[in-house]
XYZ file of C-alpha atoms in Angstrom:
726
model
C 0.063 -0.135 0.427
C 1.100 3.537 -0.831
C 0.057 6.420 0.139
C 1.639 9.880 -2.037
C 0.704 12.362 1.573
C 1.084 10.769 4.942
C -1.282 12.019 7.557
C 1.365 14.322 8.632
C 1.634 15.817 5.547
C -2.281 16.104 4.193
C -2.836 18.159 8.122
C -0.318 20.174 7.576
C -0.788 20.915 3.678
C -4.768 21.319 4.599
C -5.234 24.862 3.620
C -7.993 24.092 0.697
C -10.117 21.482 3.446
C -12.774 21.914 6.268
C -13.192 19.700 9.202
C -15.481 19.270 11.114
C -14.375 17.310 14.697
C -16.723 16.302 16.642
C -16.472 14.338 20.422
C -16.875 10.813 18.017
C -13.872 11.952 15.619
C -13.872 13.656 11.935
C -17.970 13.929 11.413
C -16.716 15.360 7.856
C -14.054 16.844 5.477
C -15.028 18.065 2.666
C -11.816 18.246 -0.245
C -11.896 21.485 -2.172
C -9.193 19.605 -4.224
C -8.239 15.909 -4.666
C -4.728 15.592 -1.925
C -4.045 12.624 -1.238
C -5.110 9.045 -2.817
C -5.332 5.355 -0.929
C -2.987 2.592 -3.218
C -4.593 -1.112 -0.994
C -3.378 -2.515 -4.154
C -2.811 -1.941 -7.911
C -6.914 -2.958 -8.303
C -8.099 1.098 -7.445
C -7.452 3.365 -5.924
C -9.191 5.480 -3.461
C -8.415 9.408 -3.381
C -9.580 12.158 -1.035
C -12.679 13.711 -3.162
C -14.286 10.472 -2.821
C -13.783 9.163 -6.287
C -12.635 5.116 -6.814
C -10.784 3.965 -9.657
C -11.269 0.854 -10.187
C -9.117 -0.842 -13.176
C -10.400 -3.293 -15.522
C -8.347 -6.191 -16.678
C -10.122 -7.511 -20.090
C -11.422 -6.021 -22.932
C -15.256 -5.036 -24.014
C -16.801 -5.223 -27.321
C -20.022 -5.717 -26.218
C -20.401 -8.216 -23.695
C -20.132 -5.078 -20.549
C -17.654 -6.671 -18.924
C -16.075 -3.107 -19.100
C -19.178 -2.354 -16.034
C -19.574 -6.097 -14.578
C -16.382 -6.268 -13.860
C -15.412 -3.196 -11.359
C -18.849 -3.789 -9.981
C -17.648 -6.967 -8.307
C -14.761 -5.320 -6.637
C -17.194 -1.641 -5.612
C -19.599 -4.845 -3.898
C -16.960 -6.449 -2.136
C -15.532 -2.076 -1.059
C -18.796 -1.080 -0.493
C -18.522 1.770 -2.721
C -21.212 3.746 -4.156
C -21.575 3.124 -8.144
C -21.581 6.435 -8.527
C -18.093 7.284 -7.321
C -16.875 4.684 -9.208
C -14.356 5.537 -12.033
C -12.744 3.011 -14.717
C -9.730 2.704 -16.031
C -8.976 0.122 -18.883
C -5.881 -2.241 -17.990
C -4.103 -0.195 -21.754
C -0.617 -2.619 -20.355
C 0.217 -6.178 -20.886
C 1.330 -6.283 -17.355
C 0.916 -9.837 -15.912
C -0.805 -8.977 -12.020
C -4.443 -8.870 -13.591
C -3.517 -11.936 -15.944
C -6.014 -14.535 -16.177
C -5.176 -17.622 -14.385
C -7.323 -19.839 -16.727
C -5.275 -18.458 -19.431
C -2.389 -18.725 -17.918
C -1.715 -15.884 -16.393
C -2.082 -13.458 -19.751
C -4.144 -10.188 -20.950
C -6.547 -12.313 -22.509
C -10.971 -11.872 -22.852
C -12.236 -14.778 -24.614
C -14.205 -18.162 -23.607
C -16.443 -16.360 -21.529
C -13.935 -16.719 -18.715
C -13.394 -12.741 -17.790
C -16.514 -13.238 -14.218
C -15.313 -16.583 -13.674
C -11.988 -15.729 -13.114
C -11.821 -12.232 -11.978
C -14.309 -12.894 -9.925
C -12.341 -13.976 -6.988
C -9.648 -11.725 -7.033
C -11.199 -8.417 -7.790
C -13.828 -9.538 -4.576
C -10.396 -9.731 -3.179
C -9.100 -6.415 -4.114
C -12.647 -4.971 -2.691
C -12.392 -6.494 0.231
C -8.968 -5.679 1.371
C -9.403 -2.175 1.036
C -12.704 -2.113 2.770
C -10.878 -3.741 5.443
C -7.910 -0.868 5.540
C -10.645 1.767 5.159
C -12.077 0.820 8.716
C -8.999 0.335 10.042
C -8.328 4.317 9.461
C -11.855 5.011 11.001
C -11.293 3.111 14.255
C -7.718 4.570 14.929
C -8.865 7.932 13.905
C -11.994 7.294 16.352
C -10.038 5.594 18.780
C -13.263 2.734 18.655
C -13.059 -1.184 18.238
C -12.765 -1.544 14.545
C -15.377 -5.000 14.918
C -17.607 -2.243 15.822
C -17.640 -0.284 12.512
C -19.851 -0.549 9.678
C -20.113 0.823 6.170
C -22.854 2.448 4.134
C -22.175 2.716 0.354
C -18.913 4.784 0.295
C -19.359 5.328 4.133
C -18.039 4.423 6.876
C -20.044 4.331 9.967
C -19.274 4.637 14.276
C -20.512 3.341 17.248
C -21.681 6.705 18.121
C -22.819 8.054 15.080
C -19.344 8.952 13.660
C -19.280 8.853 9.627
C -16.865 9.964 7.643
C -16.280 8.754 3.111
C -13.764 7.018 1.787
C -12.238 10.423 0.413
C -11.930 11.343 3.393
C -10.277 8.144 5.098
C -8.444 7.601 2.352
C -6.248 11.877 2.751
C -5.350 10.556 6.057
C -2.879 8.342 5.593
C -1.870 4.256 6.251
C -0.010 5.115 9.163
C -0.751 1.788 11.179
C -2.893 0.451 8.991
C -2.388 -3.828 7.949
C -3.166 -4.801 4.520
C -5.119 -8.744 5.155
C -4.066 -11.329 3.834
C -6.169 -11.270 0.237
C -6.356 -15.415 1.122
C -7.715 -14.677 4.223
C -9.958 -11.342 3.788
C -13.807 -11.835 5.144
C -16.075 -11.808 2.202
C -19.667 -10.278 2.227
C -22.449 -13.047 2.794
C -24.006 -12.723 -0.841
C -27.148 -11.907 1.976
C -26.065 -8.767 1.915
C -24.852 -7.733 -1.675
C -26.266 -3.831 -2.661
C -24.565 -4.352 -6.573
C -23.870 -8.325 -7.527
C -27.450 -9.111 -8.542
C -28.584 -5.952 -9.721
C -28.535 -3.984 -13.213
C -26.558 -1.055 -12.625
C -26.412 1.285 -15.761
C -23.556 0.456 -17.814
C -20.751 2.818 -18.410
C -20.250 1.947 -21.843
C -23.565 2.933 -23.218
C -24.449 6.279 -23.185
C -21.586 6.684 -25.354
C -22.261 4.061 -28.024
C -25.598 5.655 -27.795
C -24.923 8.712 -28.967
C -21.923 8.242 -31.355
C -19.247 9.602 -28.668
C -18.128 5.922 -28.265
C -14.415 5.545 -29.932
C -13.324 1.926 -32.017
C -9.874 1.658 -33.279
C -11.506 2.242 -36.905
C -12.272 5.874 -35.363
C -8.837 6.485 -33.794
C -7.578 9.753 -35.532
C -4.326 11.184 -34.167
C -2.438 13.596 -35.896
C -0.162 13.671 -39.355
C -1.828 10.058 -39.465
C -2.281 8.534 -43.174
C -3.673 5.599 -44.149
C -2.924 2.025 -45.680
C -4.665 0.027 -47.690
C -3.165 -3.813 -48.179
C -3.099 -6.272 -50.744
C -3.158 -9.516 -50.029
C -1.721 -12.197 -51.363
C -5.081 -14.000 -52.548
C -4.085 -17.538 -51.334
C -1.944 -18.654 -47.935
C 1.358 -18.799 -48.032
C 1.938 -16.892 -51.164
C 4.105 -14.031 -51.407
C 4.894 -11.222 -53.779
C 7.609 -12.075 -56.827
C 7.012 -8.794 -58.553
C 5.502 -5.751 -58.298
C 4.588 -3.071 -60.488
C 3.285 0.123 -58.301
C 3.778 3.027 -60.967
C 0.301 3.503 -61.453
C -0.136 3.494 -58.006
C 2.344 5.985 -56.981
C 0.678 8.699 -59.392
C -2.911 8.564 -56.969
C -2.669 11.746 -55.550
C -1.979 11.610 -51.773
C -0.203 8.219 -52.394
C 2.963 8.440 -49.472
C 4.215 4.885 -50.038
C 4.225 1.156 -51.089
C 5.623 -1.167 -48.219
C 6.108 -5.368 -48.551
C 4.477 -7.144 -45.867
C 4.752 -10.262 -45.156
C 1.597 -12.063 -47.387
C 0.869 -8.417 -49.391
C 1.831 -5.415 -50.137
C 0.574 -2.112 -48.796
C -0.386 1.575 -50.256
C 0.439 4.769 -47.794
C -1.708 7.283 -48.194
C -2.973 10.848 -46.262
C -6.751 9.439 -47.131
C -8.006 6.076 -46.675
C -9.441 6.908 -49.954
C -6.597 7.322 -52.179
C -4.819 4.434 -50.393
C -8.061 2.383 -51.587
C -7.785 3.536 -55.249
C -3.894 3.316 -55.467
C -4.050 -0.282 -54.327
C -6.927 -0.884 -57.380
C -3.663 -0.609 -59.553
C -1.090 -2.150 -58.222
C 0.259 -4.669 -60.961
C 1.679 -7.834 -58.797
C 2.933 -11.048 -59.819
C 2.530 -13.784 -56.949
C 4.278 -17.001 -56.039
C 2.210 -19.984 -56.903
C 3.896 -22.696 -54.605
C 1.334 -22.423 -51.654
C 0.019 -26.167 -51.064
C -2.958 -24.340 -50.164
C -3.482 -23.662 -53.417
C -5.446 -26.685 -53.877
C -7.575 -25.905 -51.474
C -11.442 -26.729 -52.417
C -14.351 -26.817 -49.027
C -16.003 -28.914 -50.484
C -13.366 -31.927 -51.439
C -12.098 -30.970 -48.007
C -14.868 -31.701 -45.696
C -15.543 -35.122 -48.431
C -11.865 -35.730 -46.654
C -12.423 -35.174 -42.977
C -15.818 -37.399 -43.735
C -13.672 -40.086 -44.676
C -11.540 -40.051 -41.877
C -13.764 -40.358 -39.203
C -15.683 -43.452 -41.304
C -13.059 -45.374 -41.071
C -13.856 -48.222 -38.767
C -10.629 -48.128 -37.665
C -10.147 -44.859 -36.780
C -9.210 -42.995 -33.784
C -7.491 -40.366 -32.417
C -5.609 -38.196 -29.622
C -8.319 -38.706 -26.583
C -9.921 -35.411 -25.704
C -12.301 -37.827 -23.132
C -13.011 -41.226 -21.780
C -14.522 -43.266 -18.832
C -15.339 -47.091 -18.928
C -15.117 -48.243 -21.604
C -17.235 -47.448 -24.575
C -16.259 -49.216 -27.783
C -16.422 -52.596 -25.382
C -19.738 -51.297 -23.456
C -21.408 -50.433 -27.526
C -20.048 -53.797 -28.680
C -21.505 -55.577 -26.306
C -25.172 -53.881 -26.634
C -28.861 -54.752 -27.366
C -28.211 -52.232 -30.534
C -26.177 -49.845 -32.016
C -26.450 -46.909 -34.083
C -24.274 -44.675 -35.891
C -24.198 -41.588 -37.678
C -22.195 -38.960 -39.532
C -22.913 -35.043 -39.021
C -20.329 -32.397 -40.745
C -20.504 -28.595 -40.498
C -18.657 -25.925 -42.790
C -15.747 -23.375 -42.328
C -18.157 -19.893 -41.081
C -16.632 -17.040 -40.671
C -17.412 -14.282 -37.001
C -19.046 -11.394 -39.319
C -17.970 -8.855 -36.117
C -19.726 -5.521 -37.363
C -16.129 -4.191 -37.060
C -13.597 -5.303 -39.832
C -10.101 -5.217 -38.304
C -8.381 -1.890 -37.402
C -5.210 -1.172 -35.959
C -3.181 2.343 -35.633
C 0.692 2.423 -35.011
C 3.114 5.495 -34.140
C 6.413 4.142 -34.352
C 9.309 6.237 -32.348
C 12.076 8.083 -34.663
C 14.199 5.610 -33.165
C 12.421 2.500 -33.853
C 13.328 2.055 -30.147
C 8.993 2.047 -28.734
C 6.119 2.339 -30.287
C 2.427 3.680 -29.505
C -0.604 1.347 -30.704
C -4.735 1.925 -30.789
C -6.301 -1.507 -31.249
C -9.035 -3.224 -30.876
C -7.850 -6.418 -29.681
C -8.882 -9.535 -27.057
C -5.441 -9.834 -25.701
C -3.303 -7.137 -24.334
C -0.173 -9.787 -23.731
C -0.478 -11.293 -28.014
C -0.964 -7.500 -29.093
C 2.202 -5.938 -27.196
C 3.878 -9.405 -28.145
C 3.465 -8.624 -31.482
C 4.768 -5.153 -31.709
C 7.528 -6.130 -29.528
C 8.606 -8.866 -32.081
C 7.885 -7.124 -35.386
C 10.636 -4.224 -34.130
C 12.317 -5.920 -32.186
C 11.539 -4.067 -28.676
C 11.006 -4.623 -25.686
C 7.303 -5.208 -24.766
C 7.608 -2.462 -21.632
C 8.238 -0.124 -24.312
C 5.019 -0.893 -26.653
C 2.398 1.491 -25.720
C -0.999 0.119 -25.930
C -4.145 2.808 -26.007
C -7.151 -0.832 -25.393
C -10.389 0.905 -28.013
C -13.873 -1.004 -27.269
C -14.241 -2.932 -29.880
C -17.048 -3.699 -32.522
C -17.036 -7.536 -31.681
C -15.268 -10.013 -31.148
C -15.969 -13.773 -30.912
C -12.198 -15.211 -30.848
C -11.493 -13.491 -34.189
C -9.253 -10.562 -32.429
C -7.336 -13.420 -29.872
C -4.027 -14.179 -32.551
C -0.855 -14.247 -31.165
C 0.294 -12.682 -34.509
C -2.357 -10.309 -34.915
C -1.378 -9.415 -38.701
C -3.377 -6.156 -38.904
C -1.366 -4.271 -36.211
C 1.825 -6.204 -37.953
C 0.994 -4.208 -41.032
C -0.087 -1.100 -39.160
C 3.817 -1.211 -37.314
C 5.861 -2.321 -40.288
C 4.407 1.036 -42.579
C 4.516 3.397 -39.591
C 8.073 2.146 -39.574
C 8.788 2.529 -43.333
C 7.253 6.523 -43.416
C 7.998 7.523 -40.232
C 4.400 8.569 -39.330
C 1.587 6.599 -37.947
C -0.446 4.715 -39.891
C -4.702 3.485 -39.437
C -5.012 0.389 -41.023
C -7.993 -0.714 -41.958
C -9.637 -4.080 -43.317
C -12.598 -3.243 -45.893
C -15.605 -6.337 -45.268
C -14.367 -7.620 -48.020
C -10.473 -7.966 -47.271
C -11.899 -9.313 -43.321
C -13.812 -11.918 -45.568
C -11.426 -12.409 -47.584
C -8.652 -12.943 -45.604
C -10.415 -13.661 -42.248
C -9.644 -16.643 -39.950
C -12.494 -19.623 -39.590
C -14.044 -21.706 -37.557
C -13.235 -25.284 -38.833
C -15.063 -27.406 -40.712
C -15.650 -30.876 -39.028
C -16.773 -34.303 -40.108
C -18.330 -35.867 -36.693
C -19.115 -39.798 -36.811
C -21.207 -40.741 -33.295
C -21.701 -44.596 -32.387
C -23.182 -45.510 -29.497
C -25.131 -48.620 -28.137
C -29.151 -49.281 -26.418
C -30.190 -51.498 -24.178
C -33.482 -53.808 -25.145
C -35.577 -51.826 -22.555
C -34.375 -48.134 -24.932
C -31.960 -46.496 -22.287
C -28.260 -45.466 -23.525
C -25.067 -48.186 -23.286
C -21.398 -46.461 -24.307
C -21.301 -43.808 -26.716
C -18.086 -42.665 -28.595
C -17.679 -39.570 -30.096
C -14.963 -38.817 -33.087
C -14.265 -35.192 -34.059
C -12.219 -34.917 -37.171
C -10.651 -31.410 -37.687
C -7.879 -30.033 -37.504
C -6.380 -28.499 -34.849
C -7.073 -24.288 -34.219
C -4.676 -23.914 -31.572
C -2.137 -25.328 -33.327
C -2.390 -22.287 -36.557
C -3.523 -19.187 -34.359
C -1.911 -19.636 -31.213
C 1.672 -22.563 -31.955
C 3.337 -21.257 -28.934
C 0.225 -22.366 -26.830
C 0.157 -25.755 -28.819
C 3.460 -26.920 -28.092
C 2.087 -27.076 -24.910
C -1.357 -28.429 -24.523
C -0.659 -30.975 -27.740
C -2.944 -33.101 -28.236
C -5.306 -31.435 -26.574
C -6.928 -28.580 -28.407
C -10.057 -27.513 -26.563
C -11.146 -25.391 -29.597
C -11.295 -27.347 -31.242
C -13.414 -30.149 -29.230
C -15.247 -28.254 -26.048
C -18.559 -29.872 -26.178
C -17.317 -33.099 -27.447
C -16.673 -34.995 -23.578
C -20.526 -34.175 -22.742
C -19.926 -33.495 -19.168
C -23.820 -32.536 -18.268
C -25.143 -36.141 -18.976
C -24.031 -39.170 -16.715
C -22.812 -41.798 -19.218
C -20.815 -44.553 -17.381
C -19.028 -45.945 -20.451
C -18.008 -42.730 -22.568
C -14.630 -41.378 -25.242
C -14.326 -38.693 -27.552
C -11.280 -39.128 -29.612
C -10.479 -35.904 -31.846
C -8.645 -37.174 -35.360
C -6.431 -33.807 -36.208
C -6.650 -33.341 -39.595
C -4.212 -31.245 -42.244
C -5.622 -27.521 -42.211
C -6.655 -26.383 -45.484
C -7.874 -22.825 -44.152
C -6.290 -20.054 -41.676
C -8.554 -20.917 -38.210
C -9.491 -19.080 -34.919
C -11.663 -19.676 -31.605
C -15.105 -18.582 -32.618
C -18.269 -17.815 -30.389
C -18.733 -21.386 -28.586
C -15.403 -22.891 -30.528
C -15.847 -26.930 -30.611
C -19.240 -26.637 -29.039
C -20.895 -24.907 -32.208
C -20.621 -28.001 -34.173
C -20.050 -30.415 -31.578
C -22.770 -29.914 -29.240
C -24.887 -30.062 -33.014
C -23.630 -33.257 -34.112
C -23.820 -34.804 -30.092
C -27.284 -33.197 -29.468
C -29.146 -34.499 -33.149
C -27.537 -37.558 -32.110
C -29.074 -37.665 -29.304
C -32.787 -37.363 -30.331
C -31.456 -40.222 -33.428
C -30.727 -42.606 -30.271
C -34.595 -41.826 -28.602
C -36.387 -42.211 -31.407
C -34.402 -45.640 -32.093
C -35.034 -47.314 -28.998
C -39.310 -45.582 -29.209
C -39.055 -42.739 -26.454
C -39.586 -39.390 -26.255
C -36.165 -37.135 -26.991
C -37.147 -35.569 -22.996
C -37.509 -38.429 -20.901
C -34.391 -40.336 -23.194
C -31.488 -37.066 -21.617
C -33.877 -37.405 -18.506
C -32.294 -40.595 -18.018
C -29.251 -39.560 -18.369
C -29.363 -36.712 -16.202
C -30.492 -38.561 -12.635
C -27.238 -37.334 -11.206
C -27.191 -33.858 -12.346
C -29.734 -32.252 -10.580
C -28.965 -28.871 -11.873
C -29.167 -29.839 -15.503
C -32.233 -31.711 -14.883
C -34.063 -28.628 -13.740
C -33.133 -26.848 -16.532
C -34.787 -29.637 -19.030
C -38.080 -29.631 -16.662
C -37.811 -25.791 -17.232
C -37.484 -25.476 -20.901
C -40.125 -28.470 -21.156
C -42.717 -26.085 -18.901
C -42.034 -23.062 -21.061
C -42.554 -24.644 -24.854
C -45.772 -27.049 -22.864
C -43.215 -29.921 -24.574
C -45.340 -32.553 -23.814
C -48.384 -30.735 -24.549
C -46.810 -29.834 -28.365
C -49.964 -31.248 -30.584
C -48.694 -30.786 -34.621
C -46.600 -28.012 -33.402
C -43.090 -28.853 -34.359
C -39.967 -28.885 -31.353
C -37.128 -29.693 -30.820
C -34.981 -30.057 -27.781
C -31.234 -29.843 -27.008
C -28.714 -30.015 -24.025
C -25.641 -28.777 -24.096
C -23.659 -26.088 -23.169
C -20.353 -25.034 -22.467
C -17.664 -24.635 -19.652
C -19.580 -25.471 -17.215
C -22.367 -23.431 -18.142
C -25.749 -25.384 -18.627
C -28.551 -24.599 -20.884
C -31.355 -26.644 -22.378
C -34.301 -25.519 -25.479
C -36.427 -26.452 -27.099
C -37.292 -24.311 -31.011
C -40.223 -24.121 -32.594
C -40.034 -24.319 -36.726
C -42.311 -23.874 -39.453
C -40.389 -25.159 -42.717
C -41.739 -23.859 -46.445
C -41.368 -27.119 -48.443
C -41.107 -25.675 -51.738
C -38.164 -22.867 -50.703
C -36.466 -24.588 -48.348
C -36.514 -21.817 -46.454
C -36.820 -23.024 -42.303
C -38.154 -20.090 -39.900
C -37.521 -20.290 -36.217
C -41.043 -19.158 -34.440
C -40.406 -19.444 -30.689
C -37.343 -20.582 -28.426
C -37.417 -21.218 -25.466
C -34.440 -21.272 -23.150
C -33.422 -22.585 -19.615
C -30.325 -21.103 -18.317
C -27.980 -22.332 -15.455
C -23.985 -20.466 -15.362
C -24.095 -20.204 -11.390
C -24.072 -16.157 -10.015
C -25.273 -13.660 -12.306
C -23.702 -10.347 -11.397
C -25.743 -8.461 -13.471
C -29.405 -10.234 -14.375
C -30.428 -7.892 -17.147
C -26.848 -8.468 -19.396
C -26.643 -11.849 -18.638
C -30.103 -12.432 -20.448
C -28.414 -10.006 -23.164
C -25.895 -11.744 -23.948
C -27.882 -15.554 -24.084
C -30.049 -13.891 -26.083
C -27.365 -12.592 -28.698
C -25.725 -15.958 -28.318
C -29.185 -17.829 -29.142
C -29.616 -15.291 -32.485
C -25.952 -16.480 -33.126
C -26.606 -19.668 -33.471
C -29.690 -19.736 -35.173
C -27.535 -17.595 -37.465
C -24.872 -20.130 -38.157
C -27.524 -22.971 -38.121
C -29.348 -21.810 -40.786
C -27.068 -19.832 -42.565
C -23.472 -19.057 -42.744
C -20.630 -20.869 -44.459
C -17.445 -20.091 -46.306
C -16.803 -21.950 -49.891
C -12.479 -22.219 -50.546
C -11.712 -22.941 -54.328
C -8.648 -23.083 -55.151
C -7.808 -21.671 -51.577
C -9.156 -18.250 -52.266
C -12.499 -17.297 -50.549
C -15.514 -17.312 -52.501
C -17.768 -14.950 -50.480
C -16.618 -10.996 -50.484
C -19.482 -9.375 -48.616
C -23.017 -9.775 -46.670
C -24.739 -10.513 -50.111
C -23.437 -13.169 -50.488
C -22.481 -14.416 -46.964
C -25.199 -14.120 -45.579
C -26.539 -13.168 -41.341
C -29.428 -14.253 -40.108
C -31.974 -10.790 -40.131
C -34.302 -9.093 -37.663
C -36.813 -10.727 -39.452
C -36.339 -14.238 -39.498
C -36.001 -14.091 -35.629
C -38.149 -15.816 -33.924
C -39.788 -14.441 -30.102
C -36.893 -15.625 -27.426
C -38.233 -16.485 -23.769
C -35.354 -16.914 -21.789
C -35.151 -18.289 -18.042
C -32.105 -18.406 -15.333
C -31.376 -20.298 -12.807
C -30.857 -18.725 -9.036
C -28.211 -21.154 -7.759
C -25.851 -20.548 -4.987
C -23.009 -21.333 -7.150
C -19.971 -19.083 -8.751
C -20.460 -17.063 -12.063
C -18.896 -19.790 -14.576
C -20.314 -17.345 -18.267
C -23.006 -16.765 -20.044
C -21.162 -15.376 -23.373
C -20.768 -18.627 -25.066
C -24.078 -20.957 -22.978
C -26.607 -20.038 -25.394
C -24.847 -20.676 -28.956
C -24.200 -24.566 -29.105
C -27.631 -25.973 -27.879
C -29.356 -23.821 -30.981
C -28.675 -26.380 -34.175
C -29.362 -29.002 -32.815
C -32.983 -27.617 -31.609
C -33.024 -26.252 -35.003
C -32.750 -29.547 -36.737
C -34.750 -31.243 -34.115
C -37.527 -29.242 -34.534
C -37.486 -30.123 -38.442
C -37.485 -33.309 -38.413
C -40.970 -33.131 -35.907
C -42.023 -31.253 -38.711
C -40.888 -33.258 -42.276
C -40.043 -36.753 -40.827
C -36.514 -35.823 -42.640
C -32.853 -35.744 -40.534
C -30.770 -32.479 -41.641
C -26.596 -34.013 -40.726
C -24.910 -30.785 -42.242
C -24.886 -27.818 -40.498
C -25.917 -24.852 -42.084
C -29.428 -25.374 -43.052
C -29.031 -23.616 -46.156
C -32.547 -24.274 -48.487
C -30.364 -25.603 -50.660
C -29.684 -28.619 -48.343
C -33.547 -28.862 -46.913
C -34.798 -29.143 -50.391
C -32.441 -31.771 -51.094
C -33.167 -34.104 -48.138
C -36.758 -33.556 -48.393
C -36.458 -35.299 -51.776
C -34.583 -38.156 -50.435
């Protein structure tokens, strides 16, 4: 703990302060200027004017963690929310690192609230205890006789002092309690956690004042547009830039690792000149033979091989033996295509390299302080400590901004170094899509056994897909190989009590750039698993809900969700309504969903008319925001289930913009009803849990409507009509 002014210095220099001293000690202090600050730990600072600065260690991309995480600390501090100021962490400061990712600064996987809940509670509790000690010292009373109201300490004889007043009095004879033993509030005493407070990021976003990386404007800034190799791993062999240099405003042409950048005084000049570049590209990349249809066929053949096995992702008992000894065996193949993140703000960054090349300032929308700083450090060959980050709010992330080497930041740095000025790089939507990193294509083979009385007896889930971690973060892959959580999450089927279970990862050759995606592997593994679960129920001659309820006897919270969503959708009285059930989740968050659909057999269009969801994500810090996140995840799941697909031909992405990469429109959205369980359990994340259950619920509802199975995601109209014709 540090003090910028001790008590003696505060009293000697208090010309700008007014004191009211009573028999019980200080009753009020009016600070006309902020003189002292109290830094109990690295998480917060309390100023003499009563303002409380709380560090936000994560990144904001629309999920509201910018408000949610400081609320956790403010709760234990017992701070008035209006007194709180939030400070974005703009450095690779590992004191704030997310230990779920090895201690790096990394915002992904619904881990923000899950990990930071305890550290930020403890930090707030430490500060509150210190304030109580200061008050006890000044009032000469027992600390145990004191209590707090928001931003105020109250004494046994009517004394009271604001947090700012106490902070200014200094830390003499005060001991910071150990974070591991400091008492925490009983949840029944929470004032902030569990309440809907105004999000701090919403007013600026609502008025257009919020600044994203794509908006950044710094003095003397130039713009760069990069002509990138049409196929991964190709490089420019020759460049004719004569015509490009003639465009007014062009400053220079810079070669970057995978392309050629035009730097100009305006974005429009840079884009126009880029179109005039004549580049001869190399033709030796193995990706020139990549075709998405052939890739998926290759994966399907591999996973369908009876002898196929791979790296075991999860296992208990002996699944192959149980299946082999079961009364009946059943298996099925499921496919899913590449998918694009479709975040609303395309990639953008501004870099200003110092004149001596020994430092740089960067403005970027990124999900990781650590890897952004590392990118700049590696490109310039400078210490990470000399990189000055400005972490910008993002217009969506979904895993798109998590790579170890962030090429949009890299290119801004290289261009700034080349021309000696700050440079902004913007990827137009076409670049963001064609040069994107995608959710991998996957083929999945599921096998199971059934007993004579229709019970599940053994489950084997094989997933043929590349390693995602191996591409977007090879350093991490070296540490975890062959266990790729990004590729395989959801295949562990952890919410069901399956006695004999196995999931294998057949690590396939990569044919496209890859990245984490909302729900990561569960976005496709849950689709296959929950469609297969319905098919097993049919084979057993049982209701899909009852079949699943058998498997959650040891998971009462999961059983509650299934029963609740059945009640919400009136499952047992569905009549001629086309309902489909799914039970999935993400990490330790669980979700049961029911979709109601209508199918136009002529056009192949699926219309979801209603969607019901029951969610268990542990303690909910901000209920309204949790609903927003879950609803957003459901919308995301609907879109990826119905239309989102990337095609690759000869190594090049076919789609170019939203006109041919279709996301679901508002007119296609169903009524969504969400129930969130109140449970006595730590928070485990709401950002991803709404997505994995959705595709299978839709596919299962389609079967209820048409008596045909959809086993290839997305369920595009041409696939629907082809299925109906079989």
